[in-house]
Amino acid sequence: SQKIEQNSEALNIQEGKTATLTCNYTNYSPAYLQWYRQDPGRGPVFLLLIRENEKEKRKERLKVTFDTTLKQSLFHITASQPADSATYLCALDGDDKIIFGKGTRLHILP
Amino acid sequence: GAVVSQHPSWVICKSGTSVKIECRSLDFQATTMFWYRQFPKQSLMLMATSNEGSKATYEQGVEKDKFLINHASLTLSTLTVTSAHPEDSSFYICSAPRWVTDTQYFGPGTRLTVL
């Protein structure tokens, strides 16, 4: 069956460290992967998109990798700050629509 | 960046009544908009794809007669929850894609509570 999984429901990281979130998928062949941030009671906000022919993408303190062999994307936040605490969603294009993972709730501890 | 608004941001209604939620793209035209529902600690579940000038496409298991979608213009889509019941209480979010950049811009969401 087709699945998109974010392996941690919640993750606690000490301030200043790098937070790494994982997104794995099964039985999809996405042309791209997206990462979103969602704060409680708010709609998701687009952060980064990485295409299948790109290995890595960066935006300020954010870095995303995409390994089509492992069927995995990693999302890194370097020098993490308490303000980075939120739920992070990965999404991919599958079956003519965007499919979302359940998200990882990230807590940056001061 | 692109902005999508939703109105209202929250609504409380009695069981059996209908509720209309508006989704607007403020600085770009959207021939397509998506409607999602999100239950607590769950992922976004696509309900339907709203197409300007034509009928919406509903996902499997979503009742089209209960969740009426109208996409009357290039900047406005509406979702009407008809004869709402407590199990319809959820967070409803719309989004509008910018195909050129393969990104979606989400509205802030509407919290519906049916008593």
CSV table of C-alpha atoms in Angstrom, one decimal:
chain,number,residue,atom,x,y,z
A,1,SER,CA,0.0,0.0,0.0
A,2,GLN,CA,1.0,3.6,-0.4
A,3,LYS,CA,2.3,5.4,2.7
A,4,ILE,CA,4.0,8.5,3.7
A,5,GLU,CA,5.4,8.4,7.2
A,6,GLN,CA,7.1,10.8,9.5
A,7,ASN,CA,8.9,8.6,12.0
A,8,SER,CA,8.6,10.7,15.1
A,9,GLU,CA,5.3,12.0,16.4
A,10,ALA,CA,7.2,14.3,18.7
A,11,LEU,CA,10.8,15.4,19.0
A,12,ASN,CA,12.6,17.4,21.8
A,13,ILE,CA,15.8,19.1,20.9
A,14,GLN,CA,18.0,21.4,23.0
A,15,GLU,CA,18.2,25.0,21.8
A,16,GLY,CA,21.2,25.6,19.6
A,17,LYS,CA,21.4,22.0,18.4
A,18,THR,CA,20.4,20.7,14.9
A,19,ALA,CA,16.9,19.2,14.7
A,20,THR,CA,16.5,16.4,12.1
A,21,LEU,CA,13.1,15.2,11.0
A,22,THR,CA,12.5,12.2,8.7
A,23,CYS,CA,9.9,11.6,6.0
A,24,ASN,CA,9.7,8.1,4.4
A,25,TYR,CA,7.4,7.1,1.6
A,26,THR,CA,6.3,3.8,0.1
A,27,ASN,CA,4.9,3.0,-3.4
A,28,TYR,CA,5.0,6.6,-4.6
A,29,SER,CA,7.3,8.1,-7.3
A,30,PRO,CA,7.1,11.7,-6.4
A,31,ALA,CA,8.5,14.4,-8.7
A,32,TYR,CA,9.0,16.5,-5.6
A,33,LEU,CA,8.7,16.7,-1.8
A,34,GLN,CA,7.6,19.6,0.2
A,35,TRP,CA,8.0,20.6,3.8
A,36,TYR,CA,5.5,22.8,5.7
A,37,ARG,CA,5.4,24.3,9.2
A,38,GLN,CA,2.1,24.3,11.1
A,39,ASP,CA,1.5,26.2,14.3
A,40,PRO,CA,-1.5,25.2,16.6
A,41,GLY,CA,-4.8,26.4,15.2
A,42,ARG,CA,-3.2,27.7,12.0
A,43,GLY,CA,-2.9,26.6,8.4
A,44,PRO,CA,0.4,25.1,7.2
A,45,VAL,CA,3.0,27.5,5.8
A,46,PHE,CA,5.2,26.3,2.9
A,47,LEU,CA,8.9,26.1,3.7
A,48,LEU,CA,10.8,24.3,1.0
A,49,LEU,CA,10.4,22.1,-2.1
A,50,ILE,CA,12.9,19.7,-3.4
A,51,ARG,CA,12.6,18.0,-6.7
A,52,GLU,CA,13.6,14.4,-7.5
A,53,ASN,CA,16.7,15.5,-9.4
A,54,GLU,CA,17.9,17.6,-6.5
A,55,LYS,CA,19.9,16.0,-3.6
A,56,GLU,CA,19.8,19.0,-1.2
A,57,LYS,CA,18.1,22.4,-0.8
A,58,ARG,CA,18.9,25.1,1.7
A,59,LYS,CA,17.1,28.1,2.9
A,60,GLU,CA,18.7,30.1,5.8
A,61,ARG,CA,18.9,27.6,8.7
A,62,LEU,CA,16.8,25.0,6.9
A,63,LYS,CA,18.2,22.1,4.8
A,64,VAL,CA,16.3,19.4,3.0
A,65,THR,CA,17.7,16.3,1.4
A,66,PHE,CA,15.9,13.9,-1.0
A,67,ASP,CA,17.1,10.4,-1.5
A,68,THR,CA,14.9,8.6,-4.2
A,69,THR,CA,16.8,5.3,-3.6
A,70,LEU,CA,16.0,5.3,0.1
A,71,LYS,CA,12.6,6.9,-0.6
A,72,GLN,CA,13.4,9.4,2.2
A,73,SER,CA,13.6,13.1,2.8
A,74,LEU,CA,15.4,14.6,5.8
A,75,PHE,CA,14.6,18.1,7.1
A,76,HIS,CA,17.3,19.8,9.2
A,77,ILE,CA,17.0,23.0,11.3
A,78,THR,CA,20.4,24.2,12.4
A,79,ALA,CA,21.1,26.4,15.4
A,80,SER,CA,17.5,25.6,16.6
A,81,GLN,CA,15.6,28.2,18.6
A,82,PRO,CA,12.5,28.0,20.8
A,83,ALA,CA,10.6,29.8,18.0
A,84,ASP,CA,11.2,26.9,15.8
A,85,SER,CA,8.8,24.8,17.9
A,86,ALA,CA,5.9,23.7,15.7
A,87,THR,CA,4.6,20.8,13.8
A,88,TYR,CA,6.4,20.1,10.6
A,89,LEU,CA,4.6,18.3,7.7
A,90,CYS,CA,6.1,16.6,4.7
A,91,ALA,CA,4.1,16.2,1.6
A,92,LEU,CA,4.6,14.7,-1.8
A,93,ASP,CA,2.9,14.7,-5.2
A,94,GLY,CA,1.1,11.4,-5.6
A,95,ASP,CA,-1.9,10.3,-7.6
A,96,ASP,CA,-2.5,13.8,-9.0
A,97,LYS,CA,-2.8,15.3,-5.5
A,98,ILE,CA,-0.6,16.3,-2.7
A,99,ILE,CA,-0.3,13.7,0.1
A,100,PHE,CA,0.6,14.8,3.6
A,101,GLY,CA,2.3,13.0,6.4
A,102,LYS,CA,0.9,13.2,9.9
A,103,GLY,CA,3.6,15.6,11.0
A,104,THR,CA,6.3,15.7,13.7
A,105,ARG,CA,5.8,18.0,16.7
A,106,LEU,CA,9.1,19.6,17.3
A,107,HIS,CA,9.9,21.2,20.7
A,108,ILE,CA,13.0,23.2,21.1
A,109,LEU,CA,13.9,23.3,24.8
A,110,PRO,CA,15.5,26.5,26.1
B,1,GLY,CA,4.3,36.0,-0.8
B,2,ALA,CA,0.9,34.8,-1.9
B,3,VAL,CA,-1.9,35.1,0.6
B,4,VAL,CA,-5.0,33.0,1.1
B,5,SER,CA,-7.7,34.1,3.5
B,6,GLN,CA,-10.5,32.2,5.1
B,7,HIS,CA,-13.7,33.5,6.8
B,8,PRO,CA,-14.8,32.9,9.4
B,9,SER,CA,-11.8,31.9,11.5
B,10,TRP,CA,-14.1,30.0,13.9
B,11,VAL,CA,-17.8,29.2,14.1
B,12,ILE,CA,-20.1,27.5,16.5
B,13,CYS,CA,-23.5,26.3,15.3
B,14,LYS,CA,-26.3,24.1,16.3
B,15,SER,CA,-26.8,20.6,15.0
B,16,GLY,CA,-28.9,20.6,11.8
B,17,THR,CA,-27.9,24.1,10.6
B,18,SER,CA,-25.7,24.9,7.6
B,19,VAL,CA,-22.4,26.8,7.7
B,20,LYS,CA,-20.6,28.5,4.9
B,21,ILE,CA,-16.8,28.9,4.8
B,22,GLU,CA,-15.1,31.3,2.3
B,23,CYS,CA,-11.6,30.9,0.9
B,24,ARG,CA,-10.1,33.7,-1.1
B,25,SER,CA,-6.8,34.1,-2.9
B,26,LEU,CA,-5.8,37.7,-2.3
B,27,ASP,CA,-3.1,38.5,-4.8
B,28,PHE,CA,-3.3,35.8,-7.4
B,29,GLN,CA,-5.9,33.9,-9.4
B,30,ALA,CA,-6.6,30.3,-8.5
B,31,THR,CA,-8.5,28.2,-10.9
B,32,THR,CA,-8.1,25.3,-8.5
B,33,MET,CA,-8.5,25.3,-4.7
B,34,PHE,CA,-8.3,22.5,-2.3
B,35,TRP,CA,-10.4,21.9,0.8
B,36,TYR,CA,-8.9,19.9,3.7
B,37,ARG,CA,-10.2,18.7,7.1
B,38,GLN,CA,-7.9,18.1,10.0
B,39,PHE,CA,-8.8,16.4,13.3
B,40,PRO,CA,-6.7,16.9,16.4
B,41,LYS,CA,-3.2,15.4,16.1
B,42,GLN,CA,-4.0,14.1,12.6
B,43,SER,CA,-2.8,15.0,9.2
B,44,LEU,CA,-4.5,17.1,6.6
B,45,MET,CA,-7.1,15.0,4.8
B,46,LEU,CA,-8.1,16.2,1.3
B,47,MET,CA,-11.8,16.5,1.0
B,48,ALA,CA,-12.3,17.9,-2.4
B,49,THR,CA,-10.8,19.8,-5.3
B,50,SER,CA,-12.6,23.0,-6.2
B,51,ASN,CA,-12.5,24.0,-9.9
B,52,GLU,CA,-13.5,27.4,-11.1
B,53,GLY,CA,-16.4,27.2,-13.4
B,54,SER,CA,-17.0,23.5,-13.0
B,55,LYS,CA,-18.0,20.9,-10.5
B,56,ALA,CA,-15.8,20.0,-7.6
B,57,THR,CA,-14.1,16.7,-7.4
B,58,TYR,CA,-14.6,14.9,-4.1
B,59,GLU,CA,-12.4,12.4,-2.5
B,60,GLN,CA,-13.7,8.9,-1.7
B,61,GLY,CA,-15.9,8.9,1.4
B,62,VAL,CA,-16.7,12.6,1.3
B,63,GLU,CA,-20.4,13.2,0.7
B,64,LYS,CA,-20.8,15.8,-2.0
B,65,ASP,CA,-24.4,16.6,-0.9
B,66,LYS,CA,-23.3,17.4,2.6
B,67,PHE,CA,-20.2,19.4,1.7
B,68,LEU,CA,-21.2,21.8,-1.1
B,69,ILE,CA,-18.4,23.5,-2.9
B,70,ASN,CA,-18.8,26.5,-5.2
B,71,HIS,CA,-15.9,28.1,-7.0
B,72,ALA,CA,-17.7,31.0,-8.6
B,73,SER,CA,-14.6,33.2,-9.4
B,74,LEU,CA,-10.9,32.9,-9.9
B,75,THR,CA,-10.3,34.2,-6.3
B,76,LEU,CA,-13.2,32.7,-4.3
B,77,SER,CA,-14.2,29.2,-3.3
B,78,THR,CA,-16.9,28.4,-0.7
B,79,LEU,CA,-17.5,25.2,1.3
B,80,THR,CA,-21.0,24.8,2.8
B,81,VAL,CA,-21.4,22.2,5.5
B,82,THR,CA,-25.1,21.3,5.3
B,83,SER,CA,-27.1,19.9,8.1
B,84,ALA,CA,-24.1,19.9,10.4
B,85,HIS,CA,-23.7,17.3,13.1
B,86,PRO,CA,-21.2,17.2,16.0
B,87,GLU,CA,-19.0,14.7,14.1
B,88,ASP,CA,-18.5,17.5,11.5
B,89,SER,CA,-16.7,19.5,14.1
B,90,SER,CA,-13.1,19.9,12.8
B,91,PHE,CA,-10.6,22.3,11.5
B,92,TYR,CA,-11.3,23.1,7.8
B,93,ILE,CA,-8.4,24.5,5.7
B,94,CYS,CA,-8.4,25.6,2.1
B,95,SER,CA,-5.4,26.0,-0.1
B,96,ALA,CA,-4.6,27.4,-3.5
B,97,PRO,CA,-1.7,26.1,-5.6
B,98,ARG,CA,0.7,28.1,-7.6
B,99,TRP,CA,1.5,25.6,-10.3
B,100,VAL,CA,4.5,27.5,-11.6
B,101,THR,CA,6.3,26.9,-8.4
B,102,ASP,CA,4.6,23.7,-7.3
B,103,THR,CA,3.7,25.2,-4.0
B,104,GLN,CA,0.4,25.5,-2.1
B,105,TYR,CA,-0.6,28.5,-0.1
B,106,PHE,CA,-2.9,27.7,2.8
B,107,GLY,CA,-5.6,29.7,4.5
B,108,PRO,CA,-5.5,30.2,8.2
B,109,GLY,CA,-8.2,27.6,8.7
B,110,THR,CA,-11.7,27.6,10.2
B,111,ARG,CA,-12.5,25.9,13.4
B,112,LEU,CA,-16.1,24.5,13.2
B,113,THR,CA,-17.8,23.4,16.4
B,114,VAL,CA,-21.3,21.8,16.1
B,115,LEU,CA,-23.2,21.6,19.3
